Amino acid sequence: MRTRALWFNIVLLLALLAPVGASSIEAEAENLPLQALTGVSQSATQALTTFDCSAVTEIPKIQCEALVTLYNATGGDNWSDNTNWLATNTPCSWHGITCEAGNVTELALYSNQLSGSIPSEIGNLTALTELSLPSNQLSGPIPPEIGNLTALTHLILTWNQLNGAIPTEIGNLVALRYLDLGQNMLSGPIPSEISNLTTLDGLFLWGNRLTGAIPSWIGNLTALELLRLGNNPWMNGPIPREIGNLTALRDLCLDNMGLIGIIPSEIGNLTALTNLILYNNHQLSGEIPSEIGNLTALRYLYLSFAQLTGKIPAEIGNLTALEWLLLGGNQLSGSIPPEIGNLTALRRLDLYGNQLSGELPVSMTSLTQLTDFEFSGTFLCVPSTGAVIEWLSSIPNVQGTGLICNEMDVDIGFRPDPDGYRFDNWGGSFPVSPTPFNPDFRKEDLVQMFGAEATCWKDIGPGCILRYAAVQWQWNANQIMNRGHCDDMAVTSLRFFKDLDTPATFQNGAQSTHDLQRSNMHHHIAYYFVEQMVDPVASYKDQIRQNPPSIILNQLRVAMEDDAPDPTTLFVRQEKQGGHAITPYAIEYKSNGVYWIRVYDNNHPDDYNRYVIVNTVDETWSYDLGGVSWTGDANTKSLGIVPISKYAERPVCPWCDNTQASQVSNASTGQVWLTGAGHLLITDALGRRVGFTGEDFVNEIPGVFEIIVDAGLGIALEPIYTVPLSETYTVLLDGQTLTQTETAAVMQFGPGYAAWVENIAVGPTTQDRLTIAADGQELVYAPNESREATLSFALDDATASRKLQIHGADIAARQIVTLTVDVDQGSLKFNNAQANGGQYNVEIHQNDDSGEHHFIHAGVVISATDTHYINYGAWNGTGVIMLEIDYGSDGIVNETIELENQVFRVYLSLVLRQF
């Protein structure tokens, strides 16, 4: 048994001393030819050695024959030590054999050059308590007959070339205490039958080709002290929370796997742990749980090369027995907690490749046993004088950043004067001012942004006839600019600063941005404002704000270095007050992890004393907008930067389909807008939601993100919702946060269409519901109060671009109307599935090869439960449109009438606005 104890000590020592390089060494050894490992040719033939077990009396004949079979099956003549094997009639004297009470009880042939397969006859050694054949060249599967060895307490087959699945019969070995099958080529999942082995102290399956997840039943093996499953790269799934049941565990090694998800907080239950090895799990994410501070016996903690985020928990300072702490290659942020100074036994500390920032805390000078300290690839800095410098010089191996704290300031040279505008950020009252015919974002801006093919039904140069979906999107964009223009002012000021644009191009004689007047700039500024409403800027903003403030600060510093080749804007956001974009131009380090970001704020031109404060220790930020303080932290996701190069990329068109080949589009997603009052709550078929429940925002739908528009005047805007068009959503228009009645419109843009309901009177009691089909060809509207609303489609097909409207339709409270378009038949179907009749106006606006055409017919009467079919497809721009009426909506047309065009008589003012 002393040999066995020595073997386990060697295994444990290898796990501790060579954790980082072990996987590569093992992989190389696994791929070496057999003769390179043994010096014996695989092709050498081995003659069978005969032995007569009938002359053996000290063990049963069947056991003797099993030993002879093993000898011949594994090349016994070539073993390193085959002393007495088949040479005497006393098998109990053969090398590696131990007998008790006339039975073979131990078979231990460590590193003895066994080759070939383990024979099935091994199952006849039913009195075995130990079967140890490690560090040989055994191959083939583990025979299922091994399940016959029910007295076995130790099964050690590590460092061989065994393959195939772990036999389920291994679950019969209920007396087993140590199961070591590590460093083989075993495959398949861990069999559930191992859960029967409730007396196991050690389970070693590392270094194989196992698949599947760590099973949750692992938590039933409560006697486990050693669990090593690492170096199985095809095993995936989360670390099961049930692992917290293994309170006797001393070693947990799950390195070099495909683990995903978080480190469960239940890991803190394993208070006996001395080694926690989780490195090289590249999809392990989330924060280091604070409960890790419960593991006060821990000596080795390896969490390198994962996707861990957040701060290093202060509770890590409880691990006073810790000797190695490896956290490199993650996305940890914030500063080093001063509690790390409690780890006075620490010999190696790796923090490299994280987003850590701030000073090395003075408390680290207590780490007098440290011989290796690496923090390169971070933003950590060293105080220029004092105890920390002296302490670092005493450490034999240090790899740092080279950053001195008081030398970390950076300045790109931008100043509010002359590089910022002299005029303030402004709002508006579109469409009243500017007039509809001269909005900030014009038709020619729309064409420049998305291309003529995307925006124009017919391109005739400056007089391009717009697609109706493009017209509606342009209208929405101009309405949003009523709330401010900050994002575009921040971008364009940087473009002038980097000489990407020239002031004199916009105003004769202008030498700097500060010379420019708003009247000469509002179109140019508006162009860049609109870009935040679409990708790539929209998704970039959404992704960047997921990072904590310290990472944003670090990314900003990198962008500012080397003369800022691609400078960034900086946006800040506050709940219920919207977002604001400003221009950062310098970073100043203050003390204790606090930085000032100097900014040009377009709400306060010529003010040099404006700065955003970032605390990398607390992961907080704050900004005084002028009597109003905005604040945030890592959880609010309210701080971000955008390089101006993002605004130079071609925007993604929200209404384009794949036929508009020259335009960047995403036919799998759409946009849902609310213009006007109230909030939206969008629900999918599974009941998952995105939007507002009262004042609280939720997002439960995968693939959906909200585009928060940064306008800068402190007025909260409803986000633009980007949704996958894989299903039809239910949209709730909610007015409960309002105090008075206002108007609103809800619309959806998708490939080749826009669909919307407008002229909705929204008040505190409004709870209207609508659905718009993913293809944009059906709209269902169910108000909770009586409405006179307009239902519209803007659709493109091979012959025309059209806006089809049921204008001013009478809809009773809690009733449902459905508007459906059949593009192939050229028919607009209006179903009045309600107990009341009413009136509506028909409007058809059509652009085709022959020009622009408009049709309006007012006062169409529709009775309760009827369906109307408006045959717009047969209309060529002149004459009447036929209306078919289906009484009772039974599918039978009962009457056909002619609708004459009244556009040139009483409804001339409703002709399509031309921008």
mmCIF file of C-alpha atoms in Angstrom, residues 427-721:
data_model
loop_
_atom_site.group_PDB
_atom_site.id
_atom_site.type_symbol
_atom_site.label_atom_id
_atom_site.label_comp_id
_atom_site.label_asym_id
_atom_site.label_seq_id
_atom_site.Cartn_x
_atom_site.Cartn_y
_atom_site.Cartn_z
ATOM 1 C CA GLY A 427 -34.083 71.120 -30.018
ATOM 2 C CA GLY A 428 -37.001 71.901 -32.284
ATOM 3 C CA SER A 429 -40.694 71.455 -33.018
ATOM 4 C CA PHE A 430 -40.678 69.522 -36.280
ATOM 5 C CA PRO A 431 -42.796 69.514 -38.425
ATOM 6 C CA VAL A 432 -43.783 73.082 -37.463
ATOM 7 C CA SER A 433 -40.225 74.432 -37.305
ATOM 8 C CA PRO A 434 -38.218 74.011 -39.406
ATOM 9 C CA THR A 435 -40.971 73.692 -41.959
ATOM 10 C CA PRO A 436 -41.676 70.235 -43.392
ATOM 11 C CA PHE A 437 -40.044 71.308 -46.622
ATOM 12 C CA ASN A 438 -36.730 72.179 -44.940
ATOM 13 C CA PRO A 439 -36.109 69.708 -42.097
ATOM 14 C CA ASP A 440 -32.687 69.223 -40.494
ATOM 15 C CA PHE A 441 -32.396 65.779 -42.087
ATOM 16 C CA ARG A 442 -33.309 66.246 -45.744
ATOM 17 C CA LYS A 443 -34.114 63.973 -48.633
ATOM 18 C CA GLU A 444 -30.610 64.398 -50.043
ATOM 19 C CA ASP A 445 -29.142 63.449 -46.646
ATOM 20 C CA LEU A 446 -31.241 60.294 -46.651
ATOM 21 C CA VAL A 447 -29.993 59.411 -50.138
ATOM 22 C CA GLN A 448 -26.391 60.093 -49.147
ATOM 23 C CA MET A 449 -26.697 57.891 -46.062
ATOM 24 C CA PHE A 450 -28.441 54.837 -47.492
ATOM 25 C CA GLY A 451 -27.908 55.178 -51.226
ATOM 26 C CA ALA A 452 -30.254 56.031 -54.065
ATOM 27 C CA GLU A 453 -31.341 52.438 -54.626
ATOM 28 C CA ALA A 454 -32.496 52.119 -51.023
ATOM 29 C CA THR A 455 -34.244 55.466 -50.761
ATOM 30 C CA CYS A 456 -35.519 56.290 -54.246
ATOM 31 C CA TRP A 457 -38.261 54.514 -56.115
ATOM 32 C CA LYS A 458 -37.121 56.438 -59.149
ATOM 33 C CA ASP A 459 -33.807 58.276 -59.180
ATOM 34 C CA ILE A 460 -33.947 61.432 -61.242
ATOM 35 C CA GLY A 461 -30.980 63.151 -59.626
ATOM 36 C CA PRO A 462 -31.799 65.807 -57.021
ATOM 37 C CA GLY A 463 -35.498 65.242 -57.694
ATOM 38 C CA CYS A 464 -35.430 61.572 -56.642
ATOM 39 C CA ILE A 465 -38.888 60.176 -55.814
ATOM 40 C CA LEU A 466 -38.571 58.570 -52.377
ATOM 41 C CA ARG A 467 -39.826 55.156 -51.365
ATOM 42 C CA TYR A 468 -42.681 55.605 -48.917
ATOM 43 C CA ALA A 469 -40.991 53.527 -46.198
ATOM 44 C CA ALA A 470 -37.962 55.820 -46.507
ATOM 45 C CA VAL A 471 -40.230 58.883 -46.241
ATOM 46 C CA GLN A 472 -41.734 57.580 -43.002
ATOM 47 C CA TRP A 473 -38.340 56.735 -41.481
ATOM 48 C CA GLN A 474 -37.005 60.193 -42.396
ATOM 49 C CA TRP A 475 -40.051 61.791 -40.786
ATOM 50 C CA ASN A 476 -39.420 59.859 -37.546
ATOM 51 C CA ALA A 477 -35.743 60.805 -37.461
ATOM 52 C CA ASN A 478 -36.558 64.491 -37.726
ATOM 53 C CA GLN A 479 -39.099 64.232 -34.932
ATOM 54 C CA ILE A 480 -36.500 62.759 -32.578
ATOM 55 C CA MET A 481 -34.195 65.702 -33.243
ATOM 56 C CA ASN A 482 -36.763 67.886 -31.492
ATOM 57 C CA ARG A 483 -35.092 66.557 -28.319
ATOM 58 C CA GLY A 484 -31.579 67.745 -29.184
ATOM 59 C CA HIS A 485 -28.518 67.249 -31.409
ATOM 60 C CA CYS A 486 -25.682 66.428 -29.007
ATOM 61 C CA ASP A 487 -24.396 63.208 -30.541
ATOM 62 C CA ASP A 488 -23.844 64.754 -33.931
ATOM 63 C CA MET A 489 -22.242 67.874 -32.478
ATOM 64 C CA ALA A 490 -19.741 65.688 -30.620
ATOM 65 C CA VAL A 491 -18.936 63.681 -33.760
ATOM 66 C CA THR A 492 -18.688 66.552 -36.197
ATOM 67 C CA SER A 493 -16.487 68.661 -33.918
ATOM 68 C CA LEU A 494 -13.999 65.765 -33.820
ATOM 69 C CA ARG A 495 -14.198 65.355 -37.593
ATOM 70 C CA PHE A 496 -13.173 69.010 -38.007
ATOM 71 C CA PHE A 497 -10.434 68.545 -35.390
ATOM 72 C CA LYS A 498 -8.960 65.602 -37.354
ATOM 73 C CA ASP A 499 -9.292 67.497 -40.676
ATOM 74 C CA LEU A 500 -11.802 65.006 -42.030
ATOM 75 C CA ASP A 501 -14.051 67.988 -42.796
ATOM 76 C CA THR A 502 -13.126 71.607 -43.465
ATOM 77 C CA PRO A 503 -15.038 74.539 -41.863
ATOM 78 C CA ALA A 504 -14.751 76.682 -44.993
ATOM 79 C CA THR A 505 -16.746 74.058 -46.917
ATOM 80 C CA PHE A 506 -19.788 75.017 -44.856
ATOM 81 C CA GLN A 507 -19.199 78.717 -44.283
ATOM 82 C CA ASN A 508 -17.104 81.106 -46.320
ATOM 83 C CA GLY A 509 -14.095 82.333 -44.405
ATOM 84 C CA ALA A 510 -14.523 79.981 -41.459
ATOM 85 C CA GLN A 511 -11.106 79.028 -40.060
ATOM 86 C CA SER A 512 -12.240 76.810 -37.190
ATOM 87 C CA THR A 513 -15.251 74.968 -35.859
ATOM 88 C CA HIS A 514 -15.801 77.807 -33.425
ATOM 89 C CA ASP A 515 -16.367 80.208 -36.344
ATOM 90 C CA LEU A 516 -19.317 78.262 -37.712
ATOM 91 C CA GLN A 517 -22.933 79.354 -37.325
ATOM 92 C CA ARG A 518 -25.732 76.894 -36.671
ATOM 93 C CA SER A 519 -27.684 78.006 -39.723
ATOM 94 C CA ASN A 520 -24.842 76.755 -41.918
ATOM 95 C CA MET A 521 -24.321 73.525 -39.998
ATOM 96 C CA HIS A 522 -27.696 72.081 -39.008
ATOM 97 C CA HIS A 523 -27.974 69.728 -42.002
ATOM 98 C CA HIS A 524 -24.433 68.390 -41.599
ATOM 99 C CA ILE A 525 -24.896 67.963 -37.855
ATOM 100 C CA ALA A 526 -28.249 66.213 -38.338
ATOM 101 C CA TYR A 527 -26.699 63.702 -40.731
ATOM 102 C CA TYR A 528 -24.392 62.359 -38.046
ATOM 103 C CA PHE A 529 -27.122 62.481 -35.392
ATOM 104 C CA VAL A 530 -29.274 60.099 -37.420
ATOM 105 C CA GLU A 531 -26.484 57.517 -37.670
ATOM 106 C CA GLN A 532 -26.952 56.505 -34.036
ATOM 107 C CA MET A 533 -30.437 55.227 -34.939
ATOM 108 C CA VAL A 534 -29.047 52.395 -37.095
ATOM 109 C CA ASP A 535 -26.158 49.968 -37.167
ATOM 110 C CA PRO A 536 -23.214 49.943 -36.953
ATOM 111 C CA VAL A 537 -23.305 52.859 -34.487
ATOM 112 C CA ALA A 538 -26.437 51.661 -32.658
ATOM 113 C CA SER A 539 -25.180 48.158 -31.893
ATOM 114 C CA TYR A 540 -21.699 49.469 -31.066
ATOM 115 C CA LYS A 541 -23.190 51.763 -28.438
ATOM 116 C CA ASP A 542 -25.264 48.938 -27.017
ATOM 117 C CA GLN A 543 -22.246 46.625 -26.757
ATOM 118 C CA ILE A 544 -19.739 49.140 -25.393
ATOM 119 C CA ARG A 545 -21.998 50.247 -22.550
ATOM 120 C CA GLN A 546 -22.052 46.704 -21.141
ATOM 121 C CA ASN A 547 -18.533 47.368 -19.803
ATOM 122 C CA PRO A 548 -17.884 48.853 -16.352
ATOM 123 C CA PRO A 549 -16.568 52.431 -16.068
ATOM 124 C CA SER A 550 -12.933 51.405 -15.564
ATOM 125 C CA ILE A 551 -12.869 49.496 -18.860
ATOM 126 C CA ILE A 552 -14.498 52.431 -20.673
ATOM 127 C CA LEU A 553 -11.800 54.681 -19.206
ATOM 128 C CA ASN A 554 -9.046 52.321 -20.324
ATOM 129 C CA GLN A 555 -10.469 52.082 -23.836
ATOM 130 C CA LEU A 556 -10.703 55.864 -23.995
ATOM 131 C CA ARG A 557 -7.080 56.221 -22.895
ATOM 132 C CA VAL A 558 -5.941 53.837 -25.633
ATOM 133 C CA ALA A 559 -7.932 55.823 -28.214
ATOM 134 C CA MET A 560 -6.294 59.053 -27.045
ATOM 135 C CA GLU A 561 -2.735 57.774 -27.244
ATOM 136 C CA ASP A 562 -0.418 58.285 -30.221
ATOM 137 C CA ASP A 563 -2.092 61.514 -31.327
ATOM 138 C CA ALA A 564 -5.591 59.972 -31.235
ATOM 139 C CA PRO A 565 -5.824 58.636 -34.807
ATOM 140 C CA ASP A 566 -9.468 57.653 -34.226
ATOM 141 C CA PRO A 567 -10.814 59.825 -31.383
ATOM 142 C CA THR A 568 -14.067 58.975 -29.666
ATOM 143 C CA THR A 569 -17.187 60.605 -28.410
ATOM 144 C CA LEU A 570 -18.298 59.904 -24.845
ATOM 145 C CA PHE A 571 -21.927 59.311 -23.924
ATOM 146 C CA VAL A 572 -23.531 59.388 -20.488
ATOM 147 C CA ARG A 573 -27.075 58.365 -19.671
ATOM 148 C CA GLN A 574 -29.497 58.779 -16.801
ATOM 149 C CA GLU A 575 -32.751 56.953 -16.224
ATOM 150 C CA LYS A 576 -35.809 59.063 -17.126
ATOM 151 C CA GLN A 577 -33.558 61.873 -18.406
ATOM 152 C CA GLY A 578 -32.205 60.400 -21.626
ATOM 153 C CA GLY A 579 -28.631 60.445 -22.867
ATOM 154 C CA HIS A 580 -26.000 63.048 -23.641
ATOM 155 C CA ALA A 581 -22.947 62.840 -25.930
ATOM 156 C CA ILE A 582 -19.869 64.968 -25.284
ATOM 157 C CA THR A 583 -16.336 65.244 -26.644
ATOM 158 C CA PRO A 584 -13.524 63.947 -24.386
ATOM 159 C CA TYR A 585 -10.120 65.508 -24.936
ATOM 160 C CA ALA A 586 -7.993 64.794 -21.841
ATOM 161 C CA ILE A 587 -7.671 62.367 -18.922
ATOM 162 C CA GLU A 588 -6.198 63.458 -15.598
ATOM 163 C CA TYR A 589 -5.286 61.053 -12.823
ATOM 164 C CA LYS A 590 -6.183 62.465 -9.414
ATOM 165 C CA SER A 591 -5.585 59.865 -6.664
ATOM 166 C CA ASN A 592 -6.847 56.587 -5.246
ATOM 167 C CA GLY A 593 -8.149 55.342 -8.578
ATOM 168 C CA VAL A 594 -10.062 58.546 -9.423
ATOM 169 C CA TYR A 595 -9.731 60.117 -12.885
ATOM 170 C CA TRP A 596 -11.156 63.214 -14.530
ATOM 171 C CA ILE A 597 -12.126 63.078 -18.201
ATOM 172 C CA ARG A 598 -12.026 66.643 -19.554
ATOM 173 C CA VAL A 599 -14.830 67.227 -22.075
ATOM 174 C CA TYR A 600 -16.259 69.774 -24.476
ATOM 175 C CA ASP A 601 -19.983 69.806 -23.694
ATOM 176 C CA ASN A 602 -22.140 71.151 -26.526
ATOM 177 C CA ASN A 603 -24.743 72.193 -23.924
ATOM 178 C CA HIS A 604 -22.093 74.501 -22.448
ATOM 179 C CA PRO A 605 -19.900 75.881 -25.254
ATOM 180 C CA ASP A 606 -16.644 77.592 -24.243
ATOM 181 C CA ASP A 607 -16.758 76.038 -20.755
ATOM 182 C CA TYR A 608 -13.306 74.602 -20.042
ATOM 183 C CA ASN A 609 -14.160 73.363 -16.565
ATOM 184 C CA ARG A 610 -16.243 70.329 -17.471
ATOM 185 C CA TYR A 611 -15.207 66.792 -16.626
ATOM 186 C CA VAL A 612 -16.617 63.335 -16.040
ATOM 187 C CA ILE A 613 -15.329 61.729 -12.827
ATOM 188 C CA VAL A 614 -14.534 57.998 -13.006
ATOM 189 C CA ASN A 615 -13.725 56.063 -9.831
ATOM 190 C CA THR A 616 -12.048 52.803 -10.852
ATOM 191 C CA VAL A 617 -12.100 51.488 -7.293
ATOM 192 C CA ASP A 618 -15.883 51.732 -6.875
ATOM 193 C CA GLU A 619 -16.636 51.376 -10.620
ATOM 194 C CA THR A 620 -18.695 54.567 -10.593
ATOM 195 C CA TRP A 621 -18.926 57.698 -12.720
ATOM 196 C CA SER A 622 -20.534 61.100 -12.256
ATOM 197 C CA TYR A 623 -21.063 64.243 -14.319
ATOM 198 C CA ASP A 624 -22.482 67.663 -13.485
ATOM 199 C CA LEU A 625 -24.569 68.721 -16.482
ATOM 200 C CA GLY A 626 -25.034 72.173 -15.010
ATOM 201 C CA GLY A 627 -26.867 72.013 -11.707
ATOM 202 C CA VAL A 628 -27.994 68.437 -12.342
ATOM 203 C CA SER A 629 -25.707 65.548 -11.423
ATOM 204 C CA TRP A 630 -25.851 62.331 -13.389
ATOM 205 C CA THR A 631 -24.296 59.193 -11.899
ATOM 206 C CA GLY A 632 -23.822 55.558 -12.800
ATOM 207 C CA ASP A 633 -21.930 52.382 -12.018
ATOM 208 C CA ALA A 634 -21.109 49.006 -13.527
ATOM 209 C CA ASN A 635 -24.740 47.873 -13.208
ATOM 210 C CA THR A 636 -26.411 50.875 -14.848
ATOM 211 C CA LYS A 637 -24.569 50.351 -18.166
ATOM 212 C CA SER A 638 -24.806 54.071 -18.783
ATOM 213 C CA LEU A 639 -21.320 55.087 -19.955
ATOM 214 C CA GLY A 640 -19.638 54.471 -23.293
ATOM 215 C CA ILE A 641 -17.434 55.716 -26.098
ATOM 216 C CA VAL A 642 -17.747 55.545 -29.888
ATOM 217 C CA PRO A 643 -14.802 56.054 -32.273
ATOM 218 C CA ILE A 644 -15.688 58.494 -35.026
ATOM 219 C CA SER A 645 -14.674 55.891 -37.624
ATOM 220 C CA LYS A 646 -17.910 54.044 -36.766
ATOM 221 C CA TYR A 647 -19.845 56.983 -38.170
ATOM 222 C CA ALA A 648 -17.916 56.667 -41.432
ATOM 223 C CA GLU A 649 -19.095 53.088 -42.010
ATOM 224 C CA ARG A 650 -22.082 52.506 -44.291
ATOM 225 C CA PRO A 651 -25.275 52.510 -42.189
ATOM 226 C CA VAL A 652 -27.643 49.543 -42.264
ATOM 227 C CA CYS A 653 -30.968 50.347 -43.903
ATOM 228 C CA PRO A 654 -33.968 49.450 -41.678
ATOM 229 C CA TRP A 655 -36.559 49.139 -44.474
ATOM 230 C CA CYS A 656 -34.454 47.691 -47.309
ATOM 231 C CA ASP A 657 -34.800 44.154 -48.577
ATOM 232 C CA ASN A 658 -32.234 41.940 -50.238
ATOM 233 C CA THR A 659 -33.227 43.098 -53.723
ATOM 234 C CA GLN A 660 -31.649 46.491 -53.047
ATOM 235 C CA ALA A 661 -28.241 44.885 -53.483
ATOM 236 C CA SER A 662 -26.035 47.938 -53.254
ATOM 237 C CA GLN A 663 -27.397 48.823 -49.824
ATOM 238 C CA VAL A 664 -26.292 47.313 -46.530
ATOM 239 C CA SER A 665 -29.399 45.755 -44.967
ATOM 240 C CA ASN A 666 -30.382 43.125 -42.430
ATOM 241 C CA ALA A 667 -33.432 41.273 -43.657
ATOM 242 C CA SER A 668 -33.700 39.277 -40.412
ATOM 243 C CA THR A 669 -34.379 42.240 -38.101
ATOM 244 C CA GLY A 670 -36.808 45.117 -37.879
ATOM 245 C CA GLN A 671 -37.261 48.317 -35.909
ATOM 246 C CA VAL A 672 -40.235 49.202 -33.711
ATOM 247 C CA TRP A 673 -40.716 52.921 -33.014
ATOM 248 C CA LEU A 674 -42.918 55.003 -30.771
ATOM 249 C CA THR A 675 -43.130 58.668 -31.678
ATOM 250 C CA GLY A 676 -45.056 60.824 -29.257
ATOM 251 C CA ALA A 677 -46.357 60.046 -25.787
ATOM 252 C CA GLY A 678 -46.430 56.898 -23.660
ATOM 253 C CA HIS A 679 -44.318 53.742 -23.472
ATOM 254 C CA LEU A 680 -44.178 50.445 -25.360
ATOM 255 C CA LEU A 681 -44.061 46.900 -24.007
ATOM 256 C CA ILE A 682 -43.338 44.286 -26.677
ATOM 257 C CA THR A 683 -44.138 40.625 -25.962
ATOM 258 C CA ASP A 684 -43.141 37.532 -27.953
ATOM 259 C CA ALA A 685 -45.000 34.223 -28.315
ATOM 260 C CA LEU A 686 -43.341 32.841 -25.151
ATOM 261 C CA GLY A 687 -44.464 35.766 -23.032
ATOM 262 C CA ARG A 688 -40.998 37.341 -22.871
ATOM 263 C CA ARG A 689 -40.997 41.131 -22.840
ATOM 264 C CA VAL A 690 -38.956 44.154 -23.783
ATOM 265 C CA GLY A 691 -39.944 47.703 -22.953
ATOM 266 C CA PHE A 692 -41.551 49.437 -19.999
ATOM 267 C CA THR A 693 -43.735 48.101 -17.228
ATOM 268 C CA GLY A 694 -44.737 51.391 -15.705
ATOM 269 C CA GLU A 695 -41.447 53.264 -15.274
ATOM 270 C CA ASP A 696 -39.283 50.122 -15.131
ATOM 271 C CA PHE A 697 -37.470 48.843 -18.203
ATOM 272 C CA VAL A 698 -37.181 45.096 -18.926
ATOM 273 C CA ASN A 699 -35.526 43.116 -21.712
ATOM 274 C CA GLU A 700 -36.190 39.381 -21.620
ATOM 275 C CA ILE A 701 -36.159 38.580 -25.352
ATOM 276 C CA PRO A 702 -32.928 37.145 -26.813
ATOM 277 C CA GLY A 703 -31.685 39.036 -29.850
ATOM 278 C CA VAL A 704 -33.569 42.241 -29.027
ATOM 279 C CA PHE A 705 -31.728 45.407 -28.105
ATOM 280 C CA GLU A 706 -32.910 48.927 -27.481
ATOM 281 C CA ILE A 707 -31.409 51.842 -29.387
ATOM 282 C CA ILE A 708 -31.126 54.665 -26.879
ATOM 283 C CA VAL A 709 -30.865 57.956 -28.745
ATOM 284 C CA ASP A 710 -28.486 60.462 -27.160
ATOM 285 C CA ALA A 711 -30.020 63.890 -27.743
ATOM 286 C CA GLY A 712 -28.695 65.799 -24.734
ATOM 287 C CA LEU A 713 -31.456 68.079 -23.496
ATOM 288 C CA GLY A 714 -32.440 65.955 -20.508
ATOM 289 C CA ILE A 715 -35.637 64.651 -22.099
ATOM 290 C CA ALA A 716 -36.114 60.886 -22.016
ATOM 291 C CA LEU A 717 -36.898 59.325 -25.383
ATOM 292 C CA GLU A 718 -38.539 55.989 -25.994
ATOM 293 C CA PRO A 719 -35.881 53.608 -27.325
ATOM 294 C CA ILE A 720 -36.029 52.305 -30.867
ATOM 295 C CA TYR A 721 -36.423 48.544 -30.517
#
